PDB file of C-alpha atoms in Angstrom:
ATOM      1  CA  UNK M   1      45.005  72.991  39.407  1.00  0.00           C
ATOM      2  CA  UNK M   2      44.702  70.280  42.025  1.00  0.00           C
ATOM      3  CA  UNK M   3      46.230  70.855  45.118  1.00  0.00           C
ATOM      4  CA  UNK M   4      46.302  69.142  48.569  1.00  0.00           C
ATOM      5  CA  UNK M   5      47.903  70.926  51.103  1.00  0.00           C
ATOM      6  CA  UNK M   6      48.716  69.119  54.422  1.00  0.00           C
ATOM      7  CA  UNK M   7      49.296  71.124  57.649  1.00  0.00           C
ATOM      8  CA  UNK M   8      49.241  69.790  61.693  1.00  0.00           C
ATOM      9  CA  UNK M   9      52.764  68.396  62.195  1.00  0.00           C
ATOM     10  CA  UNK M  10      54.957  69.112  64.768  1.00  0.00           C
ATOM     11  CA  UNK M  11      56.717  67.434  67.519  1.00  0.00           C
ATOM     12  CA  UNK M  12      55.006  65.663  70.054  1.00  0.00           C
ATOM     13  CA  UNK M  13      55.610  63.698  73.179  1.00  0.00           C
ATOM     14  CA  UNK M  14      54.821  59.722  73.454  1.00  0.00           C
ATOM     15  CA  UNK M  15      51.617  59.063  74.255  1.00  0.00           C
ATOM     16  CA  UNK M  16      50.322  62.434  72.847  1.00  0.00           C
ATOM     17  CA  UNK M  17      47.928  63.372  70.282  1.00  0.00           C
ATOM     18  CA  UNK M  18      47.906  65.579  66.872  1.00  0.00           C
ATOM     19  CA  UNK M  19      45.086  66.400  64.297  1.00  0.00           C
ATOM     20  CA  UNK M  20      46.546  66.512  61.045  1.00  0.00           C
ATOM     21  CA  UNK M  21      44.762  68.508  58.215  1.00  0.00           C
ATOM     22  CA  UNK M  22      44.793  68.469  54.093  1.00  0.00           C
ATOM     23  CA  UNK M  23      42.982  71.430  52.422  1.00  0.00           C
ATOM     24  CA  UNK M  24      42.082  69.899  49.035  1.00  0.00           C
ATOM     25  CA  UNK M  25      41.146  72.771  45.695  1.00  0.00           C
ATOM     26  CA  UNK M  26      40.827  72.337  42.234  1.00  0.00           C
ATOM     27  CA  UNK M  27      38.588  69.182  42.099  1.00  0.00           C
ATOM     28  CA  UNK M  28      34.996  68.464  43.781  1.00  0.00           C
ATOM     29  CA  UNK M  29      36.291  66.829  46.982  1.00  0.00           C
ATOM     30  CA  UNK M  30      33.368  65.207  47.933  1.00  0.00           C
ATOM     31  CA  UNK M  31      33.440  62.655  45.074  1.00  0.00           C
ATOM     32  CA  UNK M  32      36.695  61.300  45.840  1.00  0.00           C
ATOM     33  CA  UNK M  33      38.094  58.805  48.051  1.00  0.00           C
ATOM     34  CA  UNK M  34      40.836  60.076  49.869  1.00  0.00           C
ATOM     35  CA  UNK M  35      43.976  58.224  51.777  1.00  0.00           C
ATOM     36  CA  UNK M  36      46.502  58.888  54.440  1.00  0.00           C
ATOM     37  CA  UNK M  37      49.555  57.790  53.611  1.00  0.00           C
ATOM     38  CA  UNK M  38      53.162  57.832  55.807  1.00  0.00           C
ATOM     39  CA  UNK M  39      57.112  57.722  55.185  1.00  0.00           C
ATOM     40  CA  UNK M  40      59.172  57.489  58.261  1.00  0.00           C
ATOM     41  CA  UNK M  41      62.302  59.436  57.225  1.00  0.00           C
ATOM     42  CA  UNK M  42      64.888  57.419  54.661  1.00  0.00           C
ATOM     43  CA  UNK M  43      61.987  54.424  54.523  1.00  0.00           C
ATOM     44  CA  UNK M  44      59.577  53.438  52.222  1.00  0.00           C
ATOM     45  CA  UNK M  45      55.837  54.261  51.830  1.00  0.00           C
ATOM     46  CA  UNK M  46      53.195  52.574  53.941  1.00  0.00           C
ATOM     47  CA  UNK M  47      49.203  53.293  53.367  1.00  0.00           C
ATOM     48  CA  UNK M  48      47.777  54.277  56.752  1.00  0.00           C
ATOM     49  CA  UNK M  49      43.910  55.025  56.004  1.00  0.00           C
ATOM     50  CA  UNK M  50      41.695  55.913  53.617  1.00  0.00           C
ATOM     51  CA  UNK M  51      37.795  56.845  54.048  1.00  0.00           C
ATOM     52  CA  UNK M  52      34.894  57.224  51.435  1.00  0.00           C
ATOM     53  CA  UNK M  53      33.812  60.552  49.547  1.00  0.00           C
ATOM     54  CA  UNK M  54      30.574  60.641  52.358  1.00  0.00           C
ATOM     55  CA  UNK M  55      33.056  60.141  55.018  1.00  0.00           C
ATOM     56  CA  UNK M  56      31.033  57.102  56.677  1.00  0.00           C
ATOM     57  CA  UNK M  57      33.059  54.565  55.534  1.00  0.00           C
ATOM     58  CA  UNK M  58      36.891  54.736  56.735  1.00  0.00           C
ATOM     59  CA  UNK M  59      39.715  51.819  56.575  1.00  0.00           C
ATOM     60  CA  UNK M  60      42.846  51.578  58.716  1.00  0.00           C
ATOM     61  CA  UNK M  61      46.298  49.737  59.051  1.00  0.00           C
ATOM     62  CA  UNK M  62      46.618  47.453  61.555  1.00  0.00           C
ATOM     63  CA  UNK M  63      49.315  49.548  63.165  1.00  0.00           C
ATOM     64  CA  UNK M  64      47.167  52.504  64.020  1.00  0.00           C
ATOM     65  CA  UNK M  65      43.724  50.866  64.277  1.00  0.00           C
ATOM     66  CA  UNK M  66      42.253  52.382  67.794  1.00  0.00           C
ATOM     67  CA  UNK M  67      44.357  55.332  67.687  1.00  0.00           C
ATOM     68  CA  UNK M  68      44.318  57.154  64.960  1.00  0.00           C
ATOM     69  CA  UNK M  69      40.847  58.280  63.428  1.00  0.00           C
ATOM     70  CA  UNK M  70      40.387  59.591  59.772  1.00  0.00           C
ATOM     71  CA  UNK M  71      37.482  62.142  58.708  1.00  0.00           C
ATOM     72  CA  UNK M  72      36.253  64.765  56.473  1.00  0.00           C
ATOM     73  CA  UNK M  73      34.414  67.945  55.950  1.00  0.00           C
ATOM     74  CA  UNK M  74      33.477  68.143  52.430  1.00  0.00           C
ATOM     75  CA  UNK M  75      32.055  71.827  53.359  1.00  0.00           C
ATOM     76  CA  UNK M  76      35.370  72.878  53.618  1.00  0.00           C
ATOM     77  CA  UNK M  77      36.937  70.680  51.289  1.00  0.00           C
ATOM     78  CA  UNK M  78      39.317  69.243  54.289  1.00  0.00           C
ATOM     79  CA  UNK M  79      40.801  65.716  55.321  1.00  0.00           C
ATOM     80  CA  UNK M  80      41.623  65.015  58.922  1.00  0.00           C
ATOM     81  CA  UNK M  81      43.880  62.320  60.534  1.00  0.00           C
ATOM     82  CA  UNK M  82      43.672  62.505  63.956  1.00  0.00           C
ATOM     83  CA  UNK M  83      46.662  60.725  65.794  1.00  0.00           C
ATOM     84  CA  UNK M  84      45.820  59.611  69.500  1.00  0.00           C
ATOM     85  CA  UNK M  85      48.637  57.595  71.712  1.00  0.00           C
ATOM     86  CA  UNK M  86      51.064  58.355  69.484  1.00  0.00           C
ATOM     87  CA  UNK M  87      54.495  55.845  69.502  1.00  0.00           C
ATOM     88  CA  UNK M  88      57.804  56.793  68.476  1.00  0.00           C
ATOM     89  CA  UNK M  89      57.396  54.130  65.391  1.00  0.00           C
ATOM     90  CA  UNK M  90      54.651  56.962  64.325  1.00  0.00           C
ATOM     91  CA  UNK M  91      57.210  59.408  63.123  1.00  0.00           C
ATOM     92  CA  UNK M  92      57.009  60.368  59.709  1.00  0.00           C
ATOM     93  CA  UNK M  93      56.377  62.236  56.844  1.00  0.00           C
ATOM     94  CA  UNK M  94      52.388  62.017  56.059  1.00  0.00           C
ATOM     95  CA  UNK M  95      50.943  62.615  52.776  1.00  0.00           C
ATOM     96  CA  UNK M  96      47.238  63.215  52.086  1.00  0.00           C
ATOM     97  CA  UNK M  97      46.828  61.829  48.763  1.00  0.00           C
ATOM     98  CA  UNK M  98      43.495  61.614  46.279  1.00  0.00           C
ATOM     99  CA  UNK M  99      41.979  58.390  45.045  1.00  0.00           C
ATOM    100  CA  UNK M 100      42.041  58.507  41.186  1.00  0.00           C
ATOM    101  CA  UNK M 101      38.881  58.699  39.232  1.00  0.00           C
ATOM    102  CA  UNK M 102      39.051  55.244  37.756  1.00  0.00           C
ATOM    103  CA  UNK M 103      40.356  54.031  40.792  1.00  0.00           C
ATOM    104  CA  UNK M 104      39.688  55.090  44.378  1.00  0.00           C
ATOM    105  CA  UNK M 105      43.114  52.776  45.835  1.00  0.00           C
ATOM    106  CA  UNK M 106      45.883  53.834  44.013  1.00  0.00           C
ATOM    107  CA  UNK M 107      46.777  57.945  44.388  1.00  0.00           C
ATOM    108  CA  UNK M 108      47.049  60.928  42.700  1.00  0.00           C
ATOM    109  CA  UNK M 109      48.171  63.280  43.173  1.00  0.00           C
ATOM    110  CA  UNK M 110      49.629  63.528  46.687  1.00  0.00           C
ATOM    111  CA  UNK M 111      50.250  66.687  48.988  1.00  0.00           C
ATOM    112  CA  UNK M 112      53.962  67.614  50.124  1.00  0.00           C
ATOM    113  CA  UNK M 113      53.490  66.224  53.338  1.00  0.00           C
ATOM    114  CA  UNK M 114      53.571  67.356  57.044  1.00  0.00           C
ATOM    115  CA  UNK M 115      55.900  66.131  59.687  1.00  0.00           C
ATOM    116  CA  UNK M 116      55.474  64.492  62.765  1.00  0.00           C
ATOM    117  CA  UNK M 117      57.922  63.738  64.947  1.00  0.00           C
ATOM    118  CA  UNK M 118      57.107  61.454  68.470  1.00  0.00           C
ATOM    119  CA  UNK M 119      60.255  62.537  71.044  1.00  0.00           C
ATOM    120  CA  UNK M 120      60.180  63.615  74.922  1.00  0.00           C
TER     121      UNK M 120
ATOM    122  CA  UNK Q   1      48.050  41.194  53.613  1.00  0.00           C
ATOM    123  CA  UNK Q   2      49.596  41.488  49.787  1.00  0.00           C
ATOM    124  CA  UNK Q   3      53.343  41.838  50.686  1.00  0.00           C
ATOM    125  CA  UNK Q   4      55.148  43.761  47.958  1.00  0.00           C
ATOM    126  CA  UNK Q   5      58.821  42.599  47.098  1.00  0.00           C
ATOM    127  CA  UNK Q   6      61.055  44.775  44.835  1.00  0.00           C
ATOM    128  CA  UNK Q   7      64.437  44.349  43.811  1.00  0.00           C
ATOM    129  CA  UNK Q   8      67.007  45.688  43.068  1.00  0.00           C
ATOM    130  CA  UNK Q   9      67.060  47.787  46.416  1.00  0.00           C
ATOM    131  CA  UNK Q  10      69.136  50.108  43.864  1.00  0.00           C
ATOM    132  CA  UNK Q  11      70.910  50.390  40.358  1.00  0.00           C
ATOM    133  CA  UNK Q  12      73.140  52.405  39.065  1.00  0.00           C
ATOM    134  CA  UNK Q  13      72.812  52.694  34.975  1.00  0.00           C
ATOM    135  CA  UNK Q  14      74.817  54.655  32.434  1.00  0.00           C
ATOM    136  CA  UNK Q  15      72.638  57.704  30.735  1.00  0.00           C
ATOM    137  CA  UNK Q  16      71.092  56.140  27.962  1.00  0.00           C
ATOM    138  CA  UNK Q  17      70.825  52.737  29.002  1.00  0.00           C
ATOM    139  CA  UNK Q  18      68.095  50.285  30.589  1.00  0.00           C
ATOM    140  CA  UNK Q  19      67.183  50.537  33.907  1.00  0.00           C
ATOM    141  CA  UNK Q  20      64.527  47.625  34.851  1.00  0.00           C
ATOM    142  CA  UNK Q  21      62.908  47.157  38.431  1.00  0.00           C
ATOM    143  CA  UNK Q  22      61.074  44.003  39.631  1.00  0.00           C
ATOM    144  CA  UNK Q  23      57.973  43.677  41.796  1.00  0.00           C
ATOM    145  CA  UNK Q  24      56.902  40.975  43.078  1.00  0.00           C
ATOM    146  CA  UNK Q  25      52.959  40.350  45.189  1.00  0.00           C
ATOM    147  CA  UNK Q  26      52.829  37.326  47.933  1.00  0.00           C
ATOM    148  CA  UNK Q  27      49.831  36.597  45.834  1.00  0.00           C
ATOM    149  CA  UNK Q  28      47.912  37.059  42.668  1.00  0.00           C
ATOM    150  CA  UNK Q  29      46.932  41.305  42.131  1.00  0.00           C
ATOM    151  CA  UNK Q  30      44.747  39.560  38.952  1.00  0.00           C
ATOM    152  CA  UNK Q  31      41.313  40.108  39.364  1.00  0.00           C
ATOM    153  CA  UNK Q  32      40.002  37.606  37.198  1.00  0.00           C
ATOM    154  CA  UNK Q  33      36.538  39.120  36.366  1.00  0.00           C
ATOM    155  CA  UNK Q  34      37.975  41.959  34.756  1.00  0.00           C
ATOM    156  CA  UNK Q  35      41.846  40.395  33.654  1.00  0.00           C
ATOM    157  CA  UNK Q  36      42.976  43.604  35.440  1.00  0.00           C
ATOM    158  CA  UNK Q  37      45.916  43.638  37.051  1.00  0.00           C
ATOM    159  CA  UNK Q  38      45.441  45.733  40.367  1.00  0.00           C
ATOM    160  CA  UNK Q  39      49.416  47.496  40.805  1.00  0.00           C
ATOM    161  CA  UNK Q  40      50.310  51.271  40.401  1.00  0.00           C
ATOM    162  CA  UNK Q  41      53.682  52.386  39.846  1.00  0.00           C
ATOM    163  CA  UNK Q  42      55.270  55.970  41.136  1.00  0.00           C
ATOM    164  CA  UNK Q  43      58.536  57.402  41.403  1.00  0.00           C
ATOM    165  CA  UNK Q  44      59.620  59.542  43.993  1.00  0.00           C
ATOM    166  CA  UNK Q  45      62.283  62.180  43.367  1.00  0.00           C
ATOM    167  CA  UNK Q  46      64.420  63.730  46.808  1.00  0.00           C
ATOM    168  CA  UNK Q  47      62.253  65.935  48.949  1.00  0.00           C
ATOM    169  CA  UNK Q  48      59.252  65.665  46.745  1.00  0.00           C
ATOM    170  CA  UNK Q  49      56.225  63.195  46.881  1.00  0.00           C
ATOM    171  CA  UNK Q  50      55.530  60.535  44.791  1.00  0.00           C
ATOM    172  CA  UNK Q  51      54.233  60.830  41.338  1.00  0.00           C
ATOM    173  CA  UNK Q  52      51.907  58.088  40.142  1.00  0.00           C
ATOM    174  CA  UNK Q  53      53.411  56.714  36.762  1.00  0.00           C
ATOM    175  CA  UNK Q  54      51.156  53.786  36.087  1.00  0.00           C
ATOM    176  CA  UNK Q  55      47.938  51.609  36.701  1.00  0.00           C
ATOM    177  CA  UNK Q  56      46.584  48.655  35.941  1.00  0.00           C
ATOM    178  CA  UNK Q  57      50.027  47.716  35.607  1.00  0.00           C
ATOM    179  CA  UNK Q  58      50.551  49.155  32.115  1.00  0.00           C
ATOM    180  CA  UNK Q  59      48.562  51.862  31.440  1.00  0.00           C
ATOM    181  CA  UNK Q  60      50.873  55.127  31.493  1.00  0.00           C
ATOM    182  CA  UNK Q  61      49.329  57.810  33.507  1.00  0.00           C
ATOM    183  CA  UNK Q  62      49.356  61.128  31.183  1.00  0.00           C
ATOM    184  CA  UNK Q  63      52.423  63.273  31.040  1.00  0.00           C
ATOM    185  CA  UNK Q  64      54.803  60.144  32.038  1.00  0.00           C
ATOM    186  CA  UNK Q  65      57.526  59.552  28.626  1.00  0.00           C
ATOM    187  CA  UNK Q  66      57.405  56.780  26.889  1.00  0.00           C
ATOM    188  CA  UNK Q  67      60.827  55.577  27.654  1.00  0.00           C
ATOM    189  CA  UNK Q  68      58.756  54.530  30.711  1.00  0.00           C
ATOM    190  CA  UNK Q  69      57.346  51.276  30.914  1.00  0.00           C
ATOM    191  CA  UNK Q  70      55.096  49.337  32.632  1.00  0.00           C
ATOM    192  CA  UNK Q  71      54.191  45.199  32.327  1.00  0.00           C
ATOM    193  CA  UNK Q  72      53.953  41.614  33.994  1.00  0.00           C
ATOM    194  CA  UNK Q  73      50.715  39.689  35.219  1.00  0.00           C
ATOM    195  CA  UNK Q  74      49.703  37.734  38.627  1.00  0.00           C
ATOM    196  CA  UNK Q  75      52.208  37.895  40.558  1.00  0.00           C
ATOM    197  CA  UNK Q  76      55.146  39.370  38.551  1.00  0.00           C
ATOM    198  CA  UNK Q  77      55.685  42.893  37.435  1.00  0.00           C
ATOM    199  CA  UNK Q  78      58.315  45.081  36.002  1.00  0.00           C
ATOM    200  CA  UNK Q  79      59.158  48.593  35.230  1.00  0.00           C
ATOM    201  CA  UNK Q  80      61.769  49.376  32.523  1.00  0.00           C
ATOM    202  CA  UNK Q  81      62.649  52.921  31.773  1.00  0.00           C
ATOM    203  CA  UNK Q  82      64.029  52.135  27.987  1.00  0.00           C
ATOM    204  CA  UNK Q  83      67.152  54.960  27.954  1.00  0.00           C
ATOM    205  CA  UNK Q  84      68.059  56.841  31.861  1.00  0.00           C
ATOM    206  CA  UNK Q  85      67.764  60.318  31.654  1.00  0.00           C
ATOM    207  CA  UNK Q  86      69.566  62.545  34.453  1.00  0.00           C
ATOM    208  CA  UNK Q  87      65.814  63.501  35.736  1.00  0.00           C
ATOM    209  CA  UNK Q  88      64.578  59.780  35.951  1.00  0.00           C
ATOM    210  CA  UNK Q  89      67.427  59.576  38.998  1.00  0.00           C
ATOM    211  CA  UNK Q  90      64.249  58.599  41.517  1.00  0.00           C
ATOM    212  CA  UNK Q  91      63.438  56.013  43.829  1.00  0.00           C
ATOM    213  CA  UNK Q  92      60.603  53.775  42.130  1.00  0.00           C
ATOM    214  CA  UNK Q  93      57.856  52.113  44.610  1.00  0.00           C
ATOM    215  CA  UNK Q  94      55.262  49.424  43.262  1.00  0.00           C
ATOM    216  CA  UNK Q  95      52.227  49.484  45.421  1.00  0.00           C
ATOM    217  CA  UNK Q  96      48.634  46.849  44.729  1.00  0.00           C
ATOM    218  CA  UNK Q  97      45.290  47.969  45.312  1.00  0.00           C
ATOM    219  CA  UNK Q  98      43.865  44.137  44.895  1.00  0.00           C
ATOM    220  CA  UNK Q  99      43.382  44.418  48.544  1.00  0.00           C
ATOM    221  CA  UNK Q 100      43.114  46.587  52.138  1.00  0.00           C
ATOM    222  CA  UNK Q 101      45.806  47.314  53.382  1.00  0.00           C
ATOM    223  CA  UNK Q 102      46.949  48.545  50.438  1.00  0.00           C
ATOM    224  CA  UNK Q 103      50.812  48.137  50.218  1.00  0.00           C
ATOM    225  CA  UNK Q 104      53.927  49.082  48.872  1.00  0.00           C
ATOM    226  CA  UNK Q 105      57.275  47.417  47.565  1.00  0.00           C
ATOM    227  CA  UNK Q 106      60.423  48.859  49.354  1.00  0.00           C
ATOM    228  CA  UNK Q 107      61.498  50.975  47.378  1.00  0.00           C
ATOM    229  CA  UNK Q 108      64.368  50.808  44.315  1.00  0.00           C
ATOM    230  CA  UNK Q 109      66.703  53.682  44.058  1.00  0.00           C
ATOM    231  CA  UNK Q 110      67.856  54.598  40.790  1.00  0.00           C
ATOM    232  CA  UNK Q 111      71.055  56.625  40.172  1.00  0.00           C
ATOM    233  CA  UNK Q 112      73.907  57.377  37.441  1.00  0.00           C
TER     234      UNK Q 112
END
């Protein structure tokens, strides 16, 4: 069974930092694209970043280009998001979610999501 | 960027009837070379993720009813679910992959 299984969020203060993690299983990670995506609580979706199955090739928003930074360890099968200078706009729900094999931009499945909350 | 426009914001239909959501791109999601059309559908039930229901604008994903479906070209979509069921109460999202950023509609809530 495919799983993703995001972990990381927590409350943080303006300005602060987080590392958010997805532990993927059930699939061979490092052939798949894989994508960040957020939902501020009540709102819609909105695609933050996604980054290539060798992890040298990563694409961002606007609104979090220069602060947040995506990787991957396909040893351990992970996906990072780490969130630098973080705003209170940044609060959300974020999902890890899997390219699909025919596609690497549109997702599935998607993890449960971890949040993050940006308060002093 | 592709800016995704859906609408209703939300619908309320009868069990059994038609429930049909529009999306609309700023632009063309056609990629020409291919006629593919370059929008996924998923529906989002409370306190879960989403679920992917379509690609390429009409091609069901597998496991998703057929009551479900999935059409339009360019720059206008739809997605019809042919008789509500009590477990289709979900808020629908359109999203394109034509181009980074990839982007979303709003959001249409469906209820009883």
């Amino acid at each position: 069974e495919v799983q993703l299984v995001e972990s990381g969020g927590g409350l943080v203060q303006p300005g602060g930092s987080l590392r958010l993690s997805c532990a993927a299983s059930g699939f061979t990670f490092n052939t798949y694209w894989m994508h960040w995506v957020r939902q501020a609580p009540g709102k819609g979706l909105v695609w933050v970043s996604r980054i290539n199955p060798d992890g040298n090739t990563a694409d961002y928003a606007d609104s979090v280009k220069g602060r947040f930074t995506i990787s991957r360890d396909n040893a351990r099968n992970t996906l990072y998001l780490q969130m630098n200078t973080l705003r209170a706009e940044d609060a959300a729900v974020y999902y890890c979610a899997r390219g699909h094999r025919n596609n690497p931009n549109w997702f599935d499945p998607w993890g449960q999501g971890t949040l993050v909350i940006v308060s002093s | 960027d592709i800016v995704m426009t859906q609408s209703p914001d939300s619908l309320a239909v009868s069990l059994g009837e038609r429930a049909t959501i529009s999306c609309k791109s700023s632009q063309t999601v056609l990629y020409s070379p291919n006629n593919k059309n370059y929008l996924a559908w998923y529906q989002q039930k409370p306190g879960l993720p989403p679920k992917l229901l379509f690609y390429w604008a009409s091609t069901r994903e597998s496991g998703v009813p057929d009551r479900f479906s999935g059409s339009g070209s360019g720059t206008d979509f739809s997605l019809t679910i042919s008789s509500l069921q009590a477990e289709d109460v979900a808020v629908y999202y359109c999203q394109q992959y034509y181009s980074i950023p990839l982007t979303f509609g709003g959001g249409t809530k469906v209820e009883i």
